């Protein structure tokens, strides 16, 4: 009897987990359908000419808006449009240009150092793999994921705090941290959709489900995924 109860308990748990998974998949299907309707095309919001300028732009976008980055990068790239040129100018000169982006001292040093590394180790080219990208100064997993997906077209799902927040609101992850969220999203969506979905979710968050509005109650995706939700959704921080 004890063994039977034990087995029944495990079967019940497996069934519950299966049902929860099905609900997640259903919500993921809803999310993708709505996003594809609203954003059939997903232009990269950061202006760039190649993978090097994209890498620099993504690095500068940390805690800074894309609009501000796009105002600053033309001046920076007019002086140094490639790794070789960037490695020859001083950290201070880079800092004076990028200062409005915030975190200027750290970013200017990282840009100078990574440019020198690219010249010395990669003939001035940006490496197309996570291992080498994430070794570069100022380049974390999220930045590397953006460069891999948008620069090289290699499937990656870049998860920042905004995507982390929306994935929680939409019931696609438990919200433990961005690493778990990335893993959960990759399980729910087909690999060929990752690069586009990253941008679609960002666009949706900016336009309809921002950090300071909706709160899981107002936008079409939140209302469709959780029609009975009545209280503002409380997020787990990354």
Short mmCIF file of C-alpha atoms in Angstrom, two decimals:
data_model
loop_
_atom_site.label_atom_id
_atom_site.label_comp_id
_atom_site.label_asym_id
_atom_site.label_seq_id
_atom_site.Cartn_x
_atom_site.Cartn_y
_atom_site.Cartn_z
CA UNK A 1 0.00 0.00 0.00
CA UNK A 2 2.81 2.39 0.88
CA UNK A 3 4.51 1.66 -2.46
CA UNK A 4 1.20 2.18 -4.28
CA UNK A 5 0.62 5.53 -2.55
CA UNK A 6 4.21 6.53 -3.37
CA UNK A 7 3.77 5.63 -7.05
CA UNK A 8 0.40 7.37 -7.26
CA UNK A 9 1.94 10.48 -5.71
CA UNK A 10 4.68 10.51 -8.34
CA UNK A 11 2.18 9.97 -11.13
CA UNK A 12 0.07 12.83 -9.83
CA UNK A 13 3.13 15.09 -9.68
CA UNK A 14 4.17 14.11 -13.20
CA UNK A 15 0.65 14.81 -14.45
CA UNK A 16 0.58 18.19 -12.74
CA UNK A 17 3.96 19.15 -14.23
CA UNK A 18 2.78 17.99 -17.64
CA UNK A 19 -0.36 20.13 -17.39
CA UNK A 20 1.69 23.14 -16.30
CA UNK A 21 4.04 22.59 -19.23
CA UNK A 22 1.10 22.43 -21.59
CA UNK A 23 -0.20 25.73 -20.23
CA UNK A 24 3.23 27.31 -20.73
CA UNK A 25 3.30 26.04 -24.32
CA UNK A 26 -0.18 27.41 -24.90
CA UNK A 27 0.87 30.80 -23.58
CA UNK A 28 4.03 30.70 -25.70
CA UNK A 29 1.90 30.02 -28.78
CA UNK A 30 -0.32 32.99 -27.93
CA UNK A 31 2.69 35.24 -27.39
CA UNK A 32 4.32 34.28 -30.69
CA UNK A 33 1.09 34.68 -32.66
CA UNK A 34 0.45 38.18 -31.32
CA UNK A 35 4.06 39.29 -31.74
CA UNK A 36 4.19 37.99 -35.32
CA UNK A 37 1.02 39.95 -36.08
CA UNK A 38 2.29 43.22 -34.65
CA UNK A 39 5.94 42.89 -35.68
CA UNK A 40 6.32 40.85 -38.90
CA UNK A 41 9.59 42.70 -39.51
CA UNK A 42 12.19 43.34 -36.83
CA UNK A 43 14.82 45.94 -37.79
CA UNK A 44 17.77 46.07 -35.40
CA UNK A 45 17.24 49.22 -33.28
CA UNK A 46 20.97 49.93 -32.87
CA UNK A 47 22.52 51.57 -35.93
CA UNK A 48 25.67 49.80 -37.14
CA UNK A 49 27.69 48.98 -40.25
CA UNK A 50 29.23 45.62 -39.33
CA UNK A 51 29.79 43.25 -36.42
CA UNK A 52 32.40 45.52 -34.81
CA UNK A 53 30.15 48.59 -34.78
CA UNK A 54 27.27 46.39 -33.55
CA UNK A 55 29.42 45.06 -30.71
CA UNK A 56 30.36 48.60 -29.64
CA UNK A 57 26.76 49.81 -29.91
CA UNK A 58 25.45 46.92 -27.81
CA UNK A 59 28.16 47.51 -25.20
CA UNK A 60 27.18 51.20 -25.03
CA UNK A 61 23.47 50.36 -24.70
CA UNK A 62 23.91 48.95 -21.18
CA UNK A 63 21.80 51.21 -18.92
CA UNK A 64 21.31 53.57 -21.86
CA UNK A 65 18.56 53.98 -24.45
CA UNK A 66 19.06 52.88 -28.04
CA UNK A 67 18.10 56.38 -29.17
CA UNK A 68 20.96 57.94 -27.23
CA UNK A 69 23.42 55.32 -28.43
CA UNK A 70 22.40 56.02 -32.03
CA UNK A 71 23.11 59.73 -31.50
CA UNK A 72 26.59 59.06 -30.12
CA UNK A 73 27.96 56.24 -32.29
CA UNK A 74 28.15 58.27 -35.55
CA UNK A 75 30.65 60.64 -33.93
CA UNK A 76 32.62 57.75 -32.44
CA UNK A 77 32.70 55.75 -35.68
CA UNK A 78 33.64 58.81 -37.74
CA UNK A 79 36.91 58.78 -35.78
CA UNK A 80 37.33 55.02 -35.43
CA UNK A 81 35.10 52.73 -37.49
CA UNK A 82 37.08 49.52 -36.92
CA UNK A 83 39.13 47.80 -34.26
CA UNK A 84 42.45 48.95 -35.71
CA UNK A 85 41.44 52.61 -35.59
CA UNK A 86 39.80 52.32 -32.17
CA UNK A 87 42.93 50.74 -30.70
CA UNK A 88 44.98 53.77 -31.75
CA UNK A 89 42.94 56.45 -29.96
CA UNK A 90 43.12 57.08 -26.23
CA UNK A 91 40.67 55.91 -23.59
CA UNK A 92 40.11 59.55 -22.67
CA UNK A 93 39.14 60.47 -26.23
CA UNK A 94 36.64 57.60 -26.34
CA UNK A 95 35.28 58.65 -22.95
CA UNK A 96 34.65 62.26 -24.05
CA UNK A 97 32.48 61.02 -26.90
CA UNK A 98 30.53 58.27 -25.12
CA UNK A 99 30.10 60.02 -21.76
CA UNK A 100 26.36 60.78 -22.34
CA UNK A 101 25.70 57.00 -22.47
CA UNK A 102 26.54 56.61 -18.79
CA UNK A 103 29.13 54.34 -17.19
CA UNK A 104 31.65 56.21 -19.34
CA UNK A 105 34.87 55.24 -17.52
CA UNK A 106 34.10 51.52 -17.64
CA UNK A 107 32.75 51.53 -21.19
CA UNK A 108 35.56 53.62 -22.69
CA UNK A 109 38.19 51.39 -21.09
CA UNK A 110 36.39 48.24 -22.29
CA UNK A 111 36.09 49.58 -25.86
CA UNK A 112 39.78 50.45 -25.98
CA UNK A 113 40.91 47.14 -24.49
CA UNK A 114 38.65 44.89 -26.57
CA UNK A 115 39.73 46.72 -29.74
CA UNK A 116 43.36 45.98 -28.94
CA UNK A 117 42.54 42.33 -28.26
CA UNK A 118 40.66 42.04 -31.56
CA UNK A 119 43.66 43.47 -33.42
CA UNK A 120 46.22 41.26 -31.66
CA UNK A 121 44.28 37.99 -31.53
CA UNK A 122 41.69 38.11 -34.32
CA UNK A 123 43.17 40.33 -37.05
CA UNK A 124 40.69 43.04 -36.11
CA UNK A 125 37.65 40.81 -36.62
CA UNK A 126 34.92 40.06 -34.08
CA UNK A 127 34.94 36.33 -33.18
CA UNK A 128 31.76 34.45 -34.02
CA UNK A 129 31.58 32.22 -30.95
CA UNK A 130 30.39 32.74 -27.39
CA UNK A 131 33.58 31.56 -25.72
CA UNK A 132 35.82 34.17 -27.33
CA UNK A 133 33.22 36.94 -27.29
CA UNK A 134 32.58 36.60 -23.56
CA UNK A 135 36.30 36.86 -22.85
CA UNK A 136 36.35 40.40 -24.26
CA UNK A 137 36.29 43.28 -21.74
CA UNK A 138 32.78 44.62 -21.11
CA UNK A 139 31.12 41.77 -23.01
CA UNK A 140 28.77 39.61 -20.97
CA UNK A 141 26.51 36.80 -22.10
CA UNK A 142 23.67 39.11 -23.09
CA UNK A 143 25.89 41.31 -25.26
CA UNK A 144 27.48 38.24 -26.83
CA UNK A 145 24.03 36.80 -27.56
CA UNK A 146 22.94 39.97 -29.37
CA UNK A 147 26.09 40.00 -31.50
CA UNK A 148 25.78 36.29 -32.28
CA UNK A 149 22.12 36.57 -33.26
CA UNK A 150 21.91 39.97 -34.93
CA UNK A 151 25.50 40.20 -36.19
CA UNK A 152 26.20 36.65 -37.33
CA UNK A 153 22.67 35.24 -37.67
CA UNK A 154 23.48 32.39 -35.27
CA UNK A 155 20.50 31.34 -33.10
CA UNK A 156 20.71 32.90 -29.63
CA UNK A 157 18.15 34.28 -27.19
CA UNK A 158 19.52 37.42 -25.56
CA UNK A 159 17.65 37.96 -22.29
CA UNK A 160 17.95 41.32 -20.58
CA UNK A 161 16.01 42.66 -17.59
CA UNK A 162 13.13 43.77 -19.83
CA UNK A 163 12.65 40.35 -21.47
CA UNK A 164 13.08 38.75 -18.04
CA UNK A 165 10.24 40.92 -16.72
CA UNK A 166 7.89 40.22 -19.63
CA UNK A 167 8.55 36.47 -19.58
CA UNK A 168 7.40 36.50 -15.95
CA UNK A 169 4.28 38.53 -16.69
CA UNK A 170 3.37 36.10 -19.47
CA UNK A 171 3.96 32.98 -17.36
CA UNK A 172 6.80 31.66 -19.51
CA UNK A 173 9.32 31.33 -16.66
CA UNK A 174 9.44 31.21 -12.87
CA UNK A 175 11.60 34.32 -12.94
CA UNK A 176 14.42 33.00 -10.75
CA UNK A 177 17.08 34.84 -12.79
CA UNK A 178 17.92 35.79 -16.39
CA UNK A 179 19.88 32.57 -16.90
CA UNK A 180 16.83 30.44 -16.01
CA UNK A 181 14.59 32.67 -18.12
CA UNK A 182 16.83 32.19 -21.15
CA UNK A 183 16.76 28.43 -20.65
CA UNK A 184 12.96 28.40 -20.29
CA UNK A 185 12.38 30.54 -23.39
CA UNK A 186 14.67 28.36 -25.48
CA UNK A 187 12.61 25.31 -24.48
CA UNK A 188 9.30 26.97 -25.37
CA UNK A 189 10.14 28.51 -28.74
CA UNK A 190 11.68 26.90 -31.85
CA UNK A 191 15.33 27.78 -32.39
CA UNK A 192 14.69 29.41 -35.74
CA UNK A 193 12.47 32.01 -34.01
CA UNK A 194 14.87 33.07 -31.22
CA UNK A 195 16.64 35.92 -33.02
CA UNK A 196 13.41 37.54 -34.15
CA UNK A 197 11.57 36.95 -30.87
CA UNK A 198 14.27 38.74 -28.90
CA UNK A 199 13.54 41.93 -30.83
CA UNK A 200 9.78 41.40 -30.96
CA UNK A 201 9.57 41.11 -27.18
CA UNK A 202 11.68 44.24 -26.72
CA UNK A 203 9.46 46.18 -29.16
CA UNK A 204 6.30 44.99 -27.40
CA UNK A 205 7.64 45.91 -23.97
CA UNK A 206 8.48 49.42 -25.09
CA UNK A 207 5.16 50.02 -26.82
CA UNK A 208 2.55 48.12 -24.82
CA UNK A 209 3.94 46.51 -21.65
CA UNK A 210 6.62 48.73 -20.15
CA UNK A 211 8.07 48.43 -16.66
CA UNK A 212 5.95 51.37 -15.51
CA UNK A 213 2.66 50.37 -17.11
CA UNK A 214 0.39 47.37 -17.74
CA UNK A 215 1.73 45.44 -14.71
CA UNK A 216 0.40 42.25 -16.24
CA UNK A 217 -3.16 43.58 -16.53
CA UNK A 218 -3.64 45.78 -19.59
CA UNK A 219 -1.81 44.78 -22.78
CA UNK A 220 -3.25 42.24 -25.22
CA UNK A 221 -0.72 39.54 -24.39
CA UNK A 222 -1.17 39.84 -20.62
CA UNK A 223 -4.96 39.89 -20.91
CA UNK A 224 -5.01 36.92 -23.29
CA UNK A 225 -2.60 34.80 -21.24
CA UNK A 226 -4.22 35.69 -17.91
CA UNK A 227 -7.82 36.84 -18.46
CA UNK A 228 -8.70 36.33 -14.77
CA UNK A 229 -5.73 38.23 -13.34
CA UNK A 230 -7.00 41.15 -11.24
CA UNK A 231 -3.99 42.30 -9.24
CA UNK A 232 -0.74 43.83 -10.57
CA UNK A 233 1.87 41.15 -11.20
CA UNK A 234 4.83 41.23 -8.83
CA UNK A 235 8.13 40.47 -10.57
CA UNK A 236 11.13 38.63 -9.28
CA UNK A 237 14.29 40.65 -9.79
CA UNK A 238 17.04 39.18 -11.98
#
